[in-house]
Every structure is written in structure tokens, then in C-alpha cells.
mmCIF file of N, CA and C in Angstrom:
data_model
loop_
_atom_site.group_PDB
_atom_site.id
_atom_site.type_symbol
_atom_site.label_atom_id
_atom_site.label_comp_id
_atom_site.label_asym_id
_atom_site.label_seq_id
_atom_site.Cartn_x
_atom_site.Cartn_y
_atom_site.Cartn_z
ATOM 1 N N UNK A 1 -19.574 -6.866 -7.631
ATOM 2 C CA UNK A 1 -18.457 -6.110 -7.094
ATOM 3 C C UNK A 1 -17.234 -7.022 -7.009
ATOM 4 N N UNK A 2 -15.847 -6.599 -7.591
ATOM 5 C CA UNK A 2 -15.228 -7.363 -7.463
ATOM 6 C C UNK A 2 -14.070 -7.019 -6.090
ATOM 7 N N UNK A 3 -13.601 -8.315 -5.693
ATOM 8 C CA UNK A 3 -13.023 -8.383 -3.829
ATOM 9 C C UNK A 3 -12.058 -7.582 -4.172
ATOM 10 N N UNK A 4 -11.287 -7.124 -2.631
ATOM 11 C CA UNK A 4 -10.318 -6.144 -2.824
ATOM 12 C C UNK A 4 -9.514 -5.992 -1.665
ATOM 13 N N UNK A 5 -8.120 -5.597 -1.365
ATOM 14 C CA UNK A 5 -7.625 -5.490 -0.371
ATOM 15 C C UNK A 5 -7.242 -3.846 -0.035
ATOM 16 N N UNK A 6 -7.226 -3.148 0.770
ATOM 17 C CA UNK A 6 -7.124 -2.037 0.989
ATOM 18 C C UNK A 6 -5.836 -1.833 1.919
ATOM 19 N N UNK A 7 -5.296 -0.482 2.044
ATOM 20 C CA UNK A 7 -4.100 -0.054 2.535
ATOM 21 C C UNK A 7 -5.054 1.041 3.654
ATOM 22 N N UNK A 8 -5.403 1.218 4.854
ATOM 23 C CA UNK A 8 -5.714 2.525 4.989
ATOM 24 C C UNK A 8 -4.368 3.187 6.019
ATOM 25 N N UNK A 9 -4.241 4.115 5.431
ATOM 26 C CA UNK A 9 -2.875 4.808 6.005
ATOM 27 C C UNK A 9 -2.828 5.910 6.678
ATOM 28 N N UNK A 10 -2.592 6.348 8.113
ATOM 29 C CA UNK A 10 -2.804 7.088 8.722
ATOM 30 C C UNK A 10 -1.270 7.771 8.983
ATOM 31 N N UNK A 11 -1.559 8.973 8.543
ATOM 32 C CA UNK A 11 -0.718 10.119 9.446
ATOM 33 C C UNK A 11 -0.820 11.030 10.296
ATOM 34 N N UNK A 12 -0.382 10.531 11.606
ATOM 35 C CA UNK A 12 -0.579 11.609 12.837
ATOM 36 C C UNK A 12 0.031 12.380 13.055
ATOM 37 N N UNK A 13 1.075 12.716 12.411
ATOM 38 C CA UNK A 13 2.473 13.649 12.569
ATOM 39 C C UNK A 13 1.797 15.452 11.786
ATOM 40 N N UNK A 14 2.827 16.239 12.100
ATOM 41 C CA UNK A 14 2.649 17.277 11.392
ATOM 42 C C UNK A 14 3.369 17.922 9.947
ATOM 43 N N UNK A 15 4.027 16.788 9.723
ATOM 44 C CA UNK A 15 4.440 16.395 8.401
ATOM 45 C C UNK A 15 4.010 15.616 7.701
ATOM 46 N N UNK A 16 4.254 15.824 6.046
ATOM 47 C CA UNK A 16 3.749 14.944 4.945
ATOM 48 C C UNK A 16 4.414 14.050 5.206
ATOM 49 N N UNK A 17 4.119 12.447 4.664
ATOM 50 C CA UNK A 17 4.455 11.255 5.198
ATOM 51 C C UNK A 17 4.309 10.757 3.162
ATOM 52 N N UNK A 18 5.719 10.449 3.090
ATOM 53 C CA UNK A 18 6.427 9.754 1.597
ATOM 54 C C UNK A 18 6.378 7.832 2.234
ATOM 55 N N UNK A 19 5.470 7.630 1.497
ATOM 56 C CA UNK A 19 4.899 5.965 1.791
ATOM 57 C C UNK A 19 6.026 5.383 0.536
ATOM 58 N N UNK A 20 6.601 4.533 1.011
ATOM 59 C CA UNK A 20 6.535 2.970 -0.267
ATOM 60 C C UNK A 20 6.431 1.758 0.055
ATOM 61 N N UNK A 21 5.923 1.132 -0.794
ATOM 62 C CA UNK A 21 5.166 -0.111 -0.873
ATOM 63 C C UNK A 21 5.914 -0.889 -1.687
ATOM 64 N N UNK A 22 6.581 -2.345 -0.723
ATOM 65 C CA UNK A 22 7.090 -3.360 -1.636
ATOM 66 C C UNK A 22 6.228 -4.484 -1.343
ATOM 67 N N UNK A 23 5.609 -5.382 -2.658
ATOM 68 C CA UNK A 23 5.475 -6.055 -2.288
ATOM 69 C C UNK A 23 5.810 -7.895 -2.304
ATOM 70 N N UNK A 24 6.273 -8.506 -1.337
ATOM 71 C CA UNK A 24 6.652 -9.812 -1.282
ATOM 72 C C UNK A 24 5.986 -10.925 -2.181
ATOM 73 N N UNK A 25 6.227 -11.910 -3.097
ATOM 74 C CA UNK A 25 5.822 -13.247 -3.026
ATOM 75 C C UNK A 25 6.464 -14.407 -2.693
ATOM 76 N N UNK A 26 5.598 -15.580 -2.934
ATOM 77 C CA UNK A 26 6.478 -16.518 -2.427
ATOM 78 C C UNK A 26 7.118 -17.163 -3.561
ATOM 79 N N UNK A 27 7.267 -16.752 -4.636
ATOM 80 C CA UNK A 27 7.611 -17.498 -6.205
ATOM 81 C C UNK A 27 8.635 -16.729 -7.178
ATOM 82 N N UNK A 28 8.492 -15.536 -6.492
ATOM 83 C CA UNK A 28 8.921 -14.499 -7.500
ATOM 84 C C UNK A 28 9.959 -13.246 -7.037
ATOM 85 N N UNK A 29 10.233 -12.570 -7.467
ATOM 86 C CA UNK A 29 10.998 -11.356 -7.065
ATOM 87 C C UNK A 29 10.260 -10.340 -6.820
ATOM 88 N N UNK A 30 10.592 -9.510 -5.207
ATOM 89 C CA UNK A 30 9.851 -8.336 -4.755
ATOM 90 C C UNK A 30 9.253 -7.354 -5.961
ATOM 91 N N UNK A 31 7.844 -6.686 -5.882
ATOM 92 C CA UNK A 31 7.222 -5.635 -6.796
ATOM 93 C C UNK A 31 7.724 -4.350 -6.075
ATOM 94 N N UNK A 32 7.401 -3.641 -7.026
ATOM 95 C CA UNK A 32 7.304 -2.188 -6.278
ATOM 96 C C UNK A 32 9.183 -1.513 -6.711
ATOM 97 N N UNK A 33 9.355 -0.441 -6.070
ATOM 98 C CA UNK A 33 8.255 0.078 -5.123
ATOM 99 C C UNK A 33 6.944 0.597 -5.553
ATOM 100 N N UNK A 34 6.055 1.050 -4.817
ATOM 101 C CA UNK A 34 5.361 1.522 -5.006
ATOM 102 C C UNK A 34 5.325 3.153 -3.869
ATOM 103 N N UNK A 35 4.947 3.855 -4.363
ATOM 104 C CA UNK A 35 5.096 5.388 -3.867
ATOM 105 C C UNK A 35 3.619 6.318 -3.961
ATOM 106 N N UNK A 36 3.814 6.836 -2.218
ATOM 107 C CA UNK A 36 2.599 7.558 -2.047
ATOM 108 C C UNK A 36 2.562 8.312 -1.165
ATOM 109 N N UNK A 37 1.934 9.060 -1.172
ATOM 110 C CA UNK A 37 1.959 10.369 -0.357
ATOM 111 C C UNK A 37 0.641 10.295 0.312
ATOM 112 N N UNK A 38 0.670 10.611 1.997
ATOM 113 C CA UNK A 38 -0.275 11.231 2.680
ATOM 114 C C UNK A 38 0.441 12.475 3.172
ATOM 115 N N UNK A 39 -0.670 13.521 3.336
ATOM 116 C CA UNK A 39 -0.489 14.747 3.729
ATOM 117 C C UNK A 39 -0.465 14.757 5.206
ATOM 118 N N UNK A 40 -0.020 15.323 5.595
ATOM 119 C CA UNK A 40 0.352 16.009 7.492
ATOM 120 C C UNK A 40 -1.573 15.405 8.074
ATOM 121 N N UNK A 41 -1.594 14.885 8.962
ATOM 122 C CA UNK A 41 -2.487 14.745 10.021
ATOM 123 C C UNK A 41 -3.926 14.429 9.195
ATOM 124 N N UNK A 42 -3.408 13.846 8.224
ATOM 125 C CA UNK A 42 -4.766 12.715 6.824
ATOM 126 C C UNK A 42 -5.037 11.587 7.377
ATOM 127 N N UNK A 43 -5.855 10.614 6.259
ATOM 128 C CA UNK A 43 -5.649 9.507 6.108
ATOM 129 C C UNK A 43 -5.448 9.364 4.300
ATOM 130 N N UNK A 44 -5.565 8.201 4.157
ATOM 131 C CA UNK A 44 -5.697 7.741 2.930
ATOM 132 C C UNK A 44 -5.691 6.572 2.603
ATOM 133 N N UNK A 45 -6.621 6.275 1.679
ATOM 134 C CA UNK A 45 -6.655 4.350 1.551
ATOM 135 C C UNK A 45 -6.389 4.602 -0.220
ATOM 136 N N UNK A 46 -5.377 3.122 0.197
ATOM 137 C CA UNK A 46 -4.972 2.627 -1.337
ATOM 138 C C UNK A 46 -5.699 1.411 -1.437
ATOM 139 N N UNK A 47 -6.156 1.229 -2.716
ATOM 140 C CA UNK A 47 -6.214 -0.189 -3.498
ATOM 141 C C UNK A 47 -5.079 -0.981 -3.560
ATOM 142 N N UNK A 48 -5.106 -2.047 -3.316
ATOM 143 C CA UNK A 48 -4.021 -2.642 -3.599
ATOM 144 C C UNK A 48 -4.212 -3.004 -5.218
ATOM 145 N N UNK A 49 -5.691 -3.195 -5.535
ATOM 146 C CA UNK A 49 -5.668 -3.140 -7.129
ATOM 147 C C UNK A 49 -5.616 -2.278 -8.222
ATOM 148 N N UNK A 50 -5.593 -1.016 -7.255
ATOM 149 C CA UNK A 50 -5.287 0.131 -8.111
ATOM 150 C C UNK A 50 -3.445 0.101 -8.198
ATOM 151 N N UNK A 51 -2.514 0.069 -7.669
ATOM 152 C CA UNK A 51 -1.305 0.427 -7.764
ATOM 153 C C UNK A 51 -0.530 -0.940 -8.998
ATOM 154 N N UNK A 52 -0.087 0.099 -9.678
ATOM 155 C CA UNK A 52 -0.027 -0.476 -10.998
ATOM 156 C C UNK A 52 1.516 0.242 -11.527
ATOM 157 N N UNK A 53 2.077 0.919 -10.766
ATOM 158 C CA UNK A 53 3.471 1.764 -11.565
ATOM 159 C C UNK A 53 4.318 1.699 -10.438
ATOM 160 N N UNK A 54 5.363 0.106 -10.336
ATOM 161 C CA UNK A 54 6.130 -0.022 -11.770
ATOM 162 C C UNK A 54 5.165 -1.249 -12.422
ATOM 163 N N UNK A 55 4.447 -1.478 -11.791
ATOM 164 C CA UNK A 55 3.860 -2.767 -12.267
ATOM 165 C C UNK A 55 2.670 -3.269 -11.504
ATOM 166 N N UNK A 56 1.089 -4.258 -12.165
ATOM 167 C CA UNK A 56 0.252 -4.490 -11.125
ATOM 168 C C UNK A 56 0.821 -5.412 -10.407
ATOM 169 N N UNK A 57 -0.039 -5.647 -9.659
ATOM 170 C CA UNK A 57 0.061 -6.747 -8.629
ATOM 171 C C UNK A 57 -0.966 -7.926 -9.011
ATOM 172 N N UNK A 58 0.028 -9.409 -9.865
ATOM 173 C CA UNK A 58 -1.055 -9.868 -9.987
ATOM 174 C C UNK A 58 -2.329 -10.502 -9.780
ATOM 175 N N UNK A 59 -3.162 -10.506 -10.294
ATOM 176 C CA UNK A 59 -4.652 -11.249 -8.907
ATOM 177 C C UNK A 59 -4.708 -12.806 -8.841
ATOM 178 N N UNK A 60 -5.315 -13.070 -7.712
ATOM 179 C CA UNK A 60 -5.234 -14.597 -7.461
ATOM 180 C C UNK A 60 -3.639 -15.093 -6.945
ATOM 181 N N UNK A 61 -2.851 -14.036 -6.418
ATOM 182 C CA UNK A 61 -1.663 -14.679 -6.080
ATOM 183 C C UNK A 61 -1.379 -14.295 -4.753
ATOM 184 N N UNK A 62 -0.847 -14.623 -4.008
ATOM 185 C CA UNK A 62 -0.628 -14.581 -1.931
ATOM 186 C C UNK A 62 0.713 -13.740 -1.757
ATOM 187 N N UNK A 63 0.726 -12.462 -1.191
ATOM 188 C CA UNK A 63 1.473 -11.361 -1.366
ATOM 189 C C UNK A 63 1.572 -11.204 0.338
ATOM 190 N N UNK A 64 2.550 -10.284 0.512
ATOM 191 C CA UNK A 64 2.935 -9.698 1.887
ATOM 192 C C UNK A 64 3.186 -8.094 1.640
ATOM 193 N N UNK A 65 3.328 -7.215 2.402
ATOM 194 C CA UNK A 65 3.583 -5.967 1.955
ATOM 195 C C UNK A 65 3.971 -5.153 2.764
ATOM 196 N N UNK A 66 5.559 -4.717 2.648
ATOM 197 C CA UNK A 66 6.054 -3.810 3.783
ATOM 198 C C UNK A 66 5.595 -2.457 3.265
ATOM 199 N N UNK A 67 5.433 -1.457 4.371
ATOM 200 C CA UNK A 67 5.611 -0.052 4.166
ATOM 201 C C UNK A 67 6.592 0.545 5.012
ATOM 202 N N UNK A 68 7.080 1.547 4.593
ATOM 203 C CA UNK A 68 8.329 2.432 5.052
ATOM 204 C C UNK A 68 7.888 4.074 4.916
ATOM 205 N N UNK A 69 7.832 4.826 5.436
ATOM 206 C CA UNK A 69 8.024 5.982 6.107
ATOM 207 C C UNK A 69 8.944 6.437 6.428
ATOM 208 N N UNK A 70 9.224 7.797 6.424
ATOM 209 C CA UNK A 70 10.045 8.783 7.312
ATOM 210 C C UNK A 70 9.308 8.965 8.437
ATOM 211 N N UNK A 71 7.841 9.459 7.981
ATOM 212 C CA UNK A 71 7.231 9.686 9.699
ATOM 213 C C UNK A 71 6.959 8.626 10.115
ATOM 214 N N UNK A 72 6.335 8.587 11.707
ATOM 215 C CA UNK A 72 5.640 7.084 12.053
ATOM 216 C C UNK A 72 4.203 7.243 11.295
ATOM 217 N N UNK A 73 3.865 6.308 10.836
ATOM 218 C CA UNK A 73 2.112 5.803 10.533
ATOM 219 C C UNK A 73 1.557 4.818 10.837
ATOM 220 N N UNK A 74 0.197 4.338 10.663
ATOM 221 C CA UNK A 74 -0.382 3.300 11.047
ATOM 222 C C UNK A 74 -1.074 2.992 9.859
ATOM 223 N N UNK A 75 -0.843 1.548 9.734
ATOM 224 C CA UNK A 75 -1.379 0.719 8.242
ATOM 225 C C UNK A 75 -2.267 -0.193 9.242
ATOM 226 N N UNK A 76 -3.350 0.201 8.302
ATOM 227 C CA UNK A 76 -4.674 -0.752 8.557
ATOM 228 C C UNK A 76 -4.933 -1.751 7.543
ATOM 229 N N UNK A 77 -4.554 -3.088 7.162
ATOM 230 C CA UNK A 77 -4.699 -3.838 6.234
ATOM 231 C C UNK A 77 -6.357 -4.285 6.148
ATOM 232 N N UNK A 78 -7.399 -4.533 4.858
ATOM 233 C CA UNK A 78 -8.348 -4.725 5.233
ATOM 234 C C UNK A 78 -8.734 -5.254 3.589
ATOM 235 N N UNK A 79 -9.359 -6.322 4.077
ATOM 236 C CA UNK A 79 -10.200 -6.833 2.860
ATOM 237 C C UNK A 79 -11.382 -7.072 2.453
ATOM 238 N N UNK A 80 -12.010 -6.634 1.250
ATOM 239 C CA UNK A 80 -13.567 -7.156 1.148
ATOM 240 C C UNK A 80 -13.324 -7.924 0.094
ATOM 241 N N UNK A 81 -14.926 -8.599 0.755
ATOM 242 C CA UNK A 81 -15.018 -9.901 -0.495
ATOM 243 C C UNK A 81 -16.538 -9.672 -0.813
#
């Protein structure tokens, strides 16, 4: 199985919640955005190795990652190895 970092994204509101995802390095110029949708009172988990448009994220490199909302949400950062 190969390791992985996960996004899990919670919306408690009664509106759809328009996610984007930039993400930081320390070498290079910000990725992203990246764009996603949770539905009204969901969750949803992203791969961080799945998000690939405008571009992947490459592996083996030390990243940071804001998210932005209209609604409030809660980002659960989480990794397996």
C-alpha cells in the first residue's frame, strides 16, 4: 500500500461548501488551486494524491496547505503510512 495524506472535510452548514486548495512549498511557487465541492451537512475526504488539475503534487516533497470556504468547515489533516 502506498502512504498517503488525506483532507477530511466537513460541512456543518446548510449550504454547499466551494473548497480550494493551495498548496505551499518551501522551493517553489504556490500549486493549485485546487477546487472541490462538499454538499450541505456531508463530509468528504480528498487524497492529496489524487488532486492532480492544475497540476500533481509532487511526492517526496514537504508541502503546507490552505483551504478557503465561503461556509465555515473543519479540515481534518491525516496521514497513513
Amino acid at each position: 500500500m502506498t502512504s498517503h495524506e488525506t483532507a477530511c472535510l466537513l460541512n456543518t452548514s446548510d449550504r454547499e461548501a466551494h473548497v480550494t486548495i493551495t498548496i505551499y512549498y518551501a522551493d517553489r511557487e504556490p500549486g493549485g488551486p485546487y477546487r472541490v465541492v462538499v454538499p450541505a451537512r456531508r463530509t468528504r475526504h480528498v487524497r492529496f494524491n489524487d488532486l492532480d488539475d492544475p497540476e500533481p503534487i509532487p511526492k517526496d516533497t514537504e508541502y503546507a496547505s490552505l483551504f478557503e470556504s465561503e461556509v465555515p468547515m473543519v479540515v481534518q489533516h491525516t496521514r497513513l503510512d
